[in-house]
Amino acid sequence: MMSSRKLTQLSVICWVAVLFCQSVQSQLQVGFYTNSCRRAELIVRNAVRDGINKDRGVAAGLVRMHFHDCFVRGCEGSVLLDSTSSNSAEKDSPANKPSLRGYEVVDDAKTKLEAECRGVVSCADILAFAARDSFDLTGGISYGVQAGRRDGRVSLIAETSDLPAPTLNVDQLTQSFAKKGLSQEEMVTLSGAHTIGRSHCTSFSDRLYKFQWNKLARTQAWMPHMQPV
């Protein structure tokens, strides 16, 4: 039988793959590049493996990047776009910079894909494949990714205000996900993506202690192996 951990991961995967892409669901399909770029998914997987071998934490970074991409404009790769002299893009938002990572893995995969089948595989699909491979290569499960996304051309820093902050309480989180058409149950399922990776104490210590005074000292007393960053 499948373990509860595997079931949780599978649930997360299904919601990430489907719920954020409902508007284009009918256009997507597993094996989308079978004829146009047969080795597309393998090339992405190898790039993710190389990235994890250099920095294991990049696996969690790619999963988080996929979520941050999907939550703003849908899964269309807008989080990958750079800012210009006339526009500040999503990636330069405090919600993404400097914490969001894994861009170099997507760039590596894109470079190799362009050499093999130029102009065929979208960056949005690369990121979706990479998130899947990150789960799989760190002990989770593999799954079929529906592909065929088109890359977005608009990326606005102001729209990252939609991203749920770590300081939100349950009611605020529920409202944030409801704006995307997602229920509280779906919110909890998607939050299961955080089963890989780690968080710094500053992201959650306010929730552990009633009083603000000497918070850092109290945190270190409970977790002496963790040092302030």
mmCIF file of C-alpha atoms in Angstrom:
data_model
loop_
_atom_site.group_PDB
_atom_site.id
_atom_site.type_symbol
_atom_site.label_atom_id
_atom_site.label_comp_id
_atom_site.label_asym_id
_atom_site.label_seq_id
_atom_site.Cartn_x
_atom_site.Cartn_y
_atom_site.Cartn_z
ATOM 1 C CA MET A 1 0.000 0.000 0.000
ATOM 2 C CA MET A 2 1.080 3.585 -0.576
ATOM 3 C CA SER A 3 2.332 5.352 2.573
ATOM 4 C CA SER A 4 0.542 8.418 3.970
ATOM 5 C CA ARG A 5 3.571 10.536 3.022
ATOM 6 C CA LYS A 6 3.347 9.389 -0.592
ATOM 7 C CA LEU A 7 -0.393 10.033 -0.639
ATOM 8 C CA THR A 8 0.150 13.554 0.674
ATOM 9 C CA GLN A 9 2.788 14.237 -1.964
ATOM 10 C CA LEU A 10 0.533 12.862 -4.673
ATOM 11 C CA SER A 11 -2.307 15.134 -3.540
ATOM 12 C CA VAL A 12 -0.005 18.147 -3.593
ATOM 13 C CA ILE A 13 1.204 17.238 -7.051
ATOM 14 C CA CYS A 14 -2.303 16.863 -8.453
ATOM 15 C CA TRP A 15 -3.451 20.234 -7.149
ATOM 16 C CA VAL A 16 -0.303 22.062 -8.277
ATOM 17 C CA ALA A 17 -0.600 20.557 -11.729
ATOM 18 C CA VAL A 18 -4.317 21.121 -12.177
ATOM 19 C CA LEU A 19 -5.874 23.805 -9.990
ATOM 20 C CA PHE A 20 -3.707 26.718 -11.084
ATOM 21 C CA CYS A 21 -4.149 25.876 -14.768
ATOM 22 C CA GLN A 22 -7.889 25.274 -15.039
ATOM 23 C CA SER A 23 -8.348 27.996 -17.646
ATOM 24 C CA VAL A 24 -6.066 26.238 -20.142
ATOM 25 C CA GLN A 25 -6.588 22.684 -18.946
ATOM 26 C CA SER A 26 -8.226 21.543 -22.175
ATOM 27 C CA GLN A 27 -5.135 22.627 -24.144
ATOM 28 C CA LEU A 28 -2.626 20.737 -22.017
ATOM 29 C CA GLN A 29 -1.634 17.105 -22.266
ATOM 30 C CA VAL A 30 0.887 14.637 -20.905
ATOM 31 C CA GLY A 31 3.542 13.884 -23.517
ATOM 32 C CA PHE A 32 2.943 17.180 -25.307
ATOM 33 C CA TYR A 33 6.499 17.223 -26.730
ATOM 34 C CA THR A 34 6.635 13.591 -27.815
ATOM 35 C CA ASN A 35 6.781 14.490 -31.491
ATOM 36 C CA SER A 36 8.204 18.014 -31.436
ATOM 37 C CA CYS A 37 11.018 17.549 -28.885
ATOM 38 C CA ARG A 38 11.147 13.941 -27.785
ATOM 39 C CA ARG A 39 13.858 14.351 -25.129
ATOM 40 C CA ALA A 40 12.427 17.528 -23.575
ATOM 41 C CA GLU A 41 11.506 16.075 -20.188
ATOM 42 C CA LEU A 42 14.721 14.067 -19.952
ATOM 43 C CA ILE A 43 16.808 17.164 -20.625
ATOM 44 C CA VAL A 44 14.991 19.080 -17.889
ATOM 45 C CA ARG A 45 15.354 16.169 -15.466
ATOM 46 C CA ASN A 46 19.099 15.975 -16.087
ATOM 47 C CA ALA A 47 19.430 19.715 -15.506
ATOM 48 C CA VAL A 48 17.526 19.406 -12.224
ATOM 49 C CA ARG A 49 19.694 16.472 -11.147
ATOM 50 C CA ASP A 50 22.852 18.470 -11.896
ATOM 51 C CA GLY A 51 21.453 21.410 -9.921
ATOM 52 C CA ILE A 52 20.601 19.258 -6.907
ATOM 53 C CA ASN A 53 24.034 17.641 -6.997
ATOM 54 C CA LYS A 54 25.562 21.110 -6.681
ATOM 55 C CA ASP A 55 23.058 22.354 -4.080
ATOM 56 C CA ARG A 56 20.444 19.977 -2.665
ATOM 57 C CA GLY A 57 18.369 22.898 -1.439
ATOM 58 C CA VAL A 58 17.619 23.950 -5.010
ATOM 59 C CA ALA A 59 14.951 21.212 -5.152
ATOM 60 C CA ALA A 60 12.789 23.034 -2.630
ATOM 61 C CA GLY A 61 13.584 26.287 -4.434
ATOM 62 C CA LEU A 62 12.200 25.024 -7.736
ATOM 63 C CA VAL A 63 8.989 23.783 -6.107
ATOM 64 C CA ARG A 64 8.529 27.162 -4.433
ATOM 65 C CA MET A 65 9.289 29.005 -7.672
ATOM 66 C CA HIS A 66 6.621 27.017 -9.496
ATOM 67 C CA PHE A 67 4.104 27.927 -6.798
ATOM 68 C CA HIS A 68 5.036 31.622 -6.911
ATOM 69 C CA ASP A 69 4.738 31.568 -10.687
ATOM 70 C CA CYS A 70 1.333 29.910 -10.689
ATOM 71 C CA PHE A 71 -0.207 32.003 -7.896
ATOM 72 C CA VAL A 72 0.233 35.345 -9.653
ATOM 73 C CA ARG A 73 -0.786 34.942 -13.315
ATOM 74 C CA GLY A 74 -1.134 31.221 -13.660
ATOM 75 C CA CYS A 75 1.633 28.815 -14.673
ATOM 76 C CA GLU A 76 3.041 30.901 -17.522
ATOM 77 C CA GLY A 77 6.612 31.616 -16.445
ATOM 78 C CA SER A 78 6.219 35.319 -15.663
ATOM 79 C CA VAL A 79 8.310 34.891 -12.502
ATOM 80 C CA LEU A 80 11.291 34.161 -14.759
ATOM 81 C CA LEU A 81 11.181 37.511 -16.599
ATOM 82 C CA ASP A 82 13.756 40.181 -15.762
ATOM 83 C CA SER A 83 12.949 43.759 -14.843
ATOM 84 C CA THR A 84 13.528 46.474 -17.434
ATOM 85 C CA SER A 85 14.243 50.199 -17.194
ATOM 86 C CA SER A 86 10.501 50.859 -17.405
ATOM 87 C CA ASN A 87 9.110 47.925 -15.418
ATOM 88 C CA SER A 88 9.880 46.084 -12.184
ATOM 89 C CA ALA A 89 9.168 42.370 -12.619
ATOM 90 C CA GLU A 90 7.888 39.741 -10.189
ATOM 91 C CA LYS A 91 11.331 38.303 -9.502
ATOM 92 C CA ASP A 92 12.451 41.596 -7.894
ATOM 93 C CA SER A 93 9.607 41.628 -5.382
ATOM 94 C CA PRO A 94 10.586 41.232 -1.692
ATOM 95 C CA ALA A 95 8.452 38.081 -1.796
ATOM 96 C CA ASN A 96 10.859 36.598 -4.345
ATOM 97 C CA LYS A 97 14.183 38.367 -3.970
ATOM 98 C CA PRO A 98 16.563 37.202 -2.654
ATOM 99 C CA SER A 99 14.820 34.073 -1.339
ATOM 100 C CA LEU A 100 13.608 32.581 -4.633
ATOM 101 C CA ARG A 101 16.208 30.314 -6.209
ATOM 102 C CA GLY A 102 16.707 27.792 -8.969
ATOM 103 C CA TYR A 103 16.785 30.219 -11.903
ATOM 104 C CA GLU A 104 20.122 28.787 -13.031
ATOM 105 C CA VAL A 105 18.579 25.310 -13.362
ATOM 106 C CA VAL A 106 15.813 26.628 -15.612
ATOM 107 C CA ASP A 107 18.371 28.575 -17.645
ATOM 108 C CA ASP A 108 20.558 25.482 -18.017
ATOM 109 C CA ALA A 109 17.623 23.367 -19.175
ATOM 110 C CA LYS A 110 16.461 26.071 -21.591
ATOM 111 C CA THR A 111 19.939 26.421 -23.131
ATOM 112 C CA LYS A 112 20.174 22.680 -23.748
ATOM 113 C CA LEU A 113 16.639 22.484 -25.113
ATOM 114 C CA GLU A 114 17.259 25.362 -27.521
ATOM 115 C CA ALA A 115 20.299 23.504 -28.832
ATOM 116 C CA GLU A 116 18.207 20.404 -29.497
ATOM 117 C CA CYS A 117 14.823 21.802 -30.582
ATOM 118 C CA ARG A 118 14.927 25.554 -30.931
ATOM 119 C CA GLY A 119 11.852 27.550 -30.032
ATOM 120 C CA VAL A 120 9.728 24.548 -29.052
ATOM 121 C CA VAL A 121 9.663 24.096 -25.263
ATOM 122 C CA SER A 122 8.284 26.966 -23.172
ATOM 123 C CA CYS A 123 9.989 28.154 -19.995
ATOM 124 C CA ALA A 124 6.665 27.716 -18.211
ATOM 125 C CA ASP A 125 6.698 24.006 -19.040
ATOM 126 C CA ILE A 126 10.366 23.731 -18.058
ATOM 127 C CA LEU A 127 9.502 25.091 -14.608
ATOM 128 C CA ALA A 128 6.558 22.688 -14.277
ATOM 129 C CA PHE A 129 8.772 19.734 -15.237
ATOM 130 C CA ALA A 130 11.504 20.931 -12.869
ATOM 131 C CA ALA A 131 9.127 21.103 -9.896
ATOM 132 C CA ARG A 132 8.010 17.536 -10.605
ATOM 133 C CA ASP A 133 11.580 16.296 -10.924
ATOM 134 C CA SER A 134 12.534 18.040 -7.686
ATOM 135 C CA PHE A 135 9.920 16.002 -5.835
ATOM 136 C CA ASP A 136 10.977 12.801 -7.516
ATOM 137 C CA LEU A 137 14.740 13.191 -7.137
ATOM 138 C CA THR A 138 14.491 13.996 -3.414
ATOM 139 C CA GLY A 139 12.603 10.852 -2.496
ATOM 140 C CA GLY A 140 9.067 11.694 -3.536
ATOM 141 C CA ILE A 141 7.204 10.334 -6.514
ATOM 142 C CA SER A 142 7.149 11.014 -10.226
ATOM 143 C CA TYR A 143 4.003 11.986 -12.107
ATOM 144 C CA GLY A 144 2.916 12.970 -15.569
ATOM 145 C CA VAL A 145 3.017 16.717 -16.214
ATOM 146 C CA GLN A 146 0.457 18.134 -18.598
ATOM 147 C CA ALA A 147 2.350 20.477 -20.902
ATOM 148 C CA GLY A 148 1.687 22.904 -23.708
ATOM 149 C CA ARG A 149 1.819 26.194 -21.789
ATOM 150 C CA ARG A 150 2.719 29.424 -23.535
ATOM 151 C CA ASP A 151 5.143 31.798 -21.859
ATOM 152 C CA GLY A 152 3.692 34.988 -20.449
ATOM 153 C CA ARG A 153 5.069 38.322 -21.607
ATOM 154 C CA VAL A 154 3.882 40.424 -18.675
ATOM 155 C CA SER A 155 5.482 40.447 -15.222
ATOM 156 C CA LEU A 156 4.508 43.116 -12.690
ATOM 157 C CA ILE A 157 5.995 43.462 -9.235
ATOM 158 C CA ALA A 158 2.729 44.891 -7.906
ATOM 159 C CA GLU A 159 0.914 41.620 -8.590
ATOM 160 C CA THR A 160 3.120 39.695 -6.166
ATOM 161 C CA SER A 161 1.048 41.216 -3.368
ATOM 162 C CA ASP A 162 -1.270 38.263 -4.054
ATOM 163 C CA LEU A 163 1.362 35.826 -2.754
ATOM 164 C CA PRO A 164 0.489 34.539 0.741
ATOM 165 C CA ALA A 165 2.986 35.808 3.315
ATOM 166 C CA PRO A 166 4.341 33.595 6.119
ATOM 167 C CA THR A 167 2.823 36.018 8.637
ATOM 168 C CA LEU A 168 -0.791 35.374 7.554
ATOM 169 C CA ASN A 169 -3.113 33.577 9.935
ATOM 170 C CA VAL A 170 -5.529 30.824 8.908
ATOM 171 C CA ASP A 171 -8.391 33.182 8.059
ATOM 172 C CA GLN A 172 -6.139 35.416 5.977
ATOM 173 C CA LEU A 173 -4.626 32.451 4.162
ATOM 174 C CA THR A 174 -8.077 31.062 3.435
ATOM 175 C CA GLN A 175 -9.135 34.388 1.932
ATOM 176 C CA SER A 176 -5.937 34.605 -0.111
ATOM 177 C CA PHE A 177 -6.513 31.205 -1.691
ATOM 178 C CA ALA A 178 -10.243 31.853 -2.106
ATOM 179 C CA LYS A 179 -9.372 34.759 -4.425
ATOM 180 C CA LYS A 180 -7.813 32.143 -6.700
ATOM 181 C CA GLY A 181 -10.915 29.968 -6.546
ATOM 182 C CA LEU A 182 -9.329 27.515 -4.095
ATOM 183 C CA SER A 183 -10.986 26.083 -1.009
ATOM 184 C CA GLN A 184 -9.448 25.806 2.446
ATOM 185 C CA GLU A 185 -8.947 22.080 1.881
ATOM 186 C CA GLU A 186 -7.097 22.787 -1.355
ATOM 187 C CA MET A 187 -5.007 25.414 0.465
ATOM 188 C CA VAL A 188 -3.893 22.832 3.021
ATOM 189 C CA THR A 189 -3.108 20.338 0.265
ATOM 190 C CA LEU A 190 -0.986 22.843 -1.649
ATOM 191 C CA SER A 191 0.817 23.796 1.554
ATOM 192 C CA GLY A 192 2.039 20.207 1.675
ATOM 193 C CA ALA A 193 4.612 21.227 -0.941
ATOM 194 C CA HIS A 194 6.628 22.511 2.020
ATOM 195 C CA THR A 195 7.429 18.929 3.009
ATOM 196 C CA ILE A 196 10.838 19.437 1.375
ATOM 197 C CA GLY A 197 13.238 22.227 2.225
ATOM 198 C CA ARG A 198 13.623 24.281 5.396
ATOM 199 C CA SER A 199 12.703 27.655 6.831
ATOM 200 C CA HIS A 200 14.649 30.147 8.926
ATOM 201 C CA CYS A 201 13.496 30.799 12.482
ATOM 202 C CA THR A 202 12.609 34.393 11.587
ATOM 203 C CA SER A 203 9.797 33.100 9.374
ATOM 204 C CA PHE A 204 7.853 31.500 12.209
ATOM 205 C CA SER A 205 9.314 32.471 15.618
ATOM 206 C CA ASP A 206 6.567 35.078 16.133
ATOM 207 C CA ARG A 207 4.093 32.209 16.223
ATOM 208 C CA LEU A 208 5.994 30.345 18.942
ATOM 209 C CA TYR A 209 6.385 33.012 21.601
ATOM 210 C CA LYS A 210 3.733 35.220 23.159
ATOM 211 C CA PHE A 211 6.171 37.956 24.132
ATOM 212 C CA GLN A 212 8.439 39.819 21.723
ATOM 213 C CA TRP A 213 11.198 40.681 24.174
ATOM 214 C CA ASN A 214 14.431 38.725 23.902
ATOM 215 C CA LYS A 215 12.862 36.611 21.144
ATOM 216 C CA LEU A 216 16.172 35.699 19.534
ATOM 217 C CA ALA A 217 17.657 34.449 22.794
ATOM 218 C CA ARG A 218 14.583 32.331 23.462
ATOM 219 C CA THR A 219 14.754 30.888 19.939
ATOM 220 C CA GLN A 220 18.399 29.932 20.385
ATOM 221 C CA ALA A 221 17.623 28.352 23.747
ATOM 222 C CA TRP A 222 15.133 26.015 22.113
ATOM 223 C CA MET A 223 17.173 25.433 18.956
ATOM 224 C CA PRO A 224 20.839 26.000 19.897
ATOM 225 C CA HIS A 225 22.068 24.351 16.682
ATOM 226 C CA MET A 226 20.488 27.093 14.574
ATOM 227 C CA GLN A 227 22.394 30.353 14.267
ATOM 228 C CA PRO A 228 20.930 33.748 13.301
ATOM 229 C CA VAL A 229 21.425 34.720 9.676
#
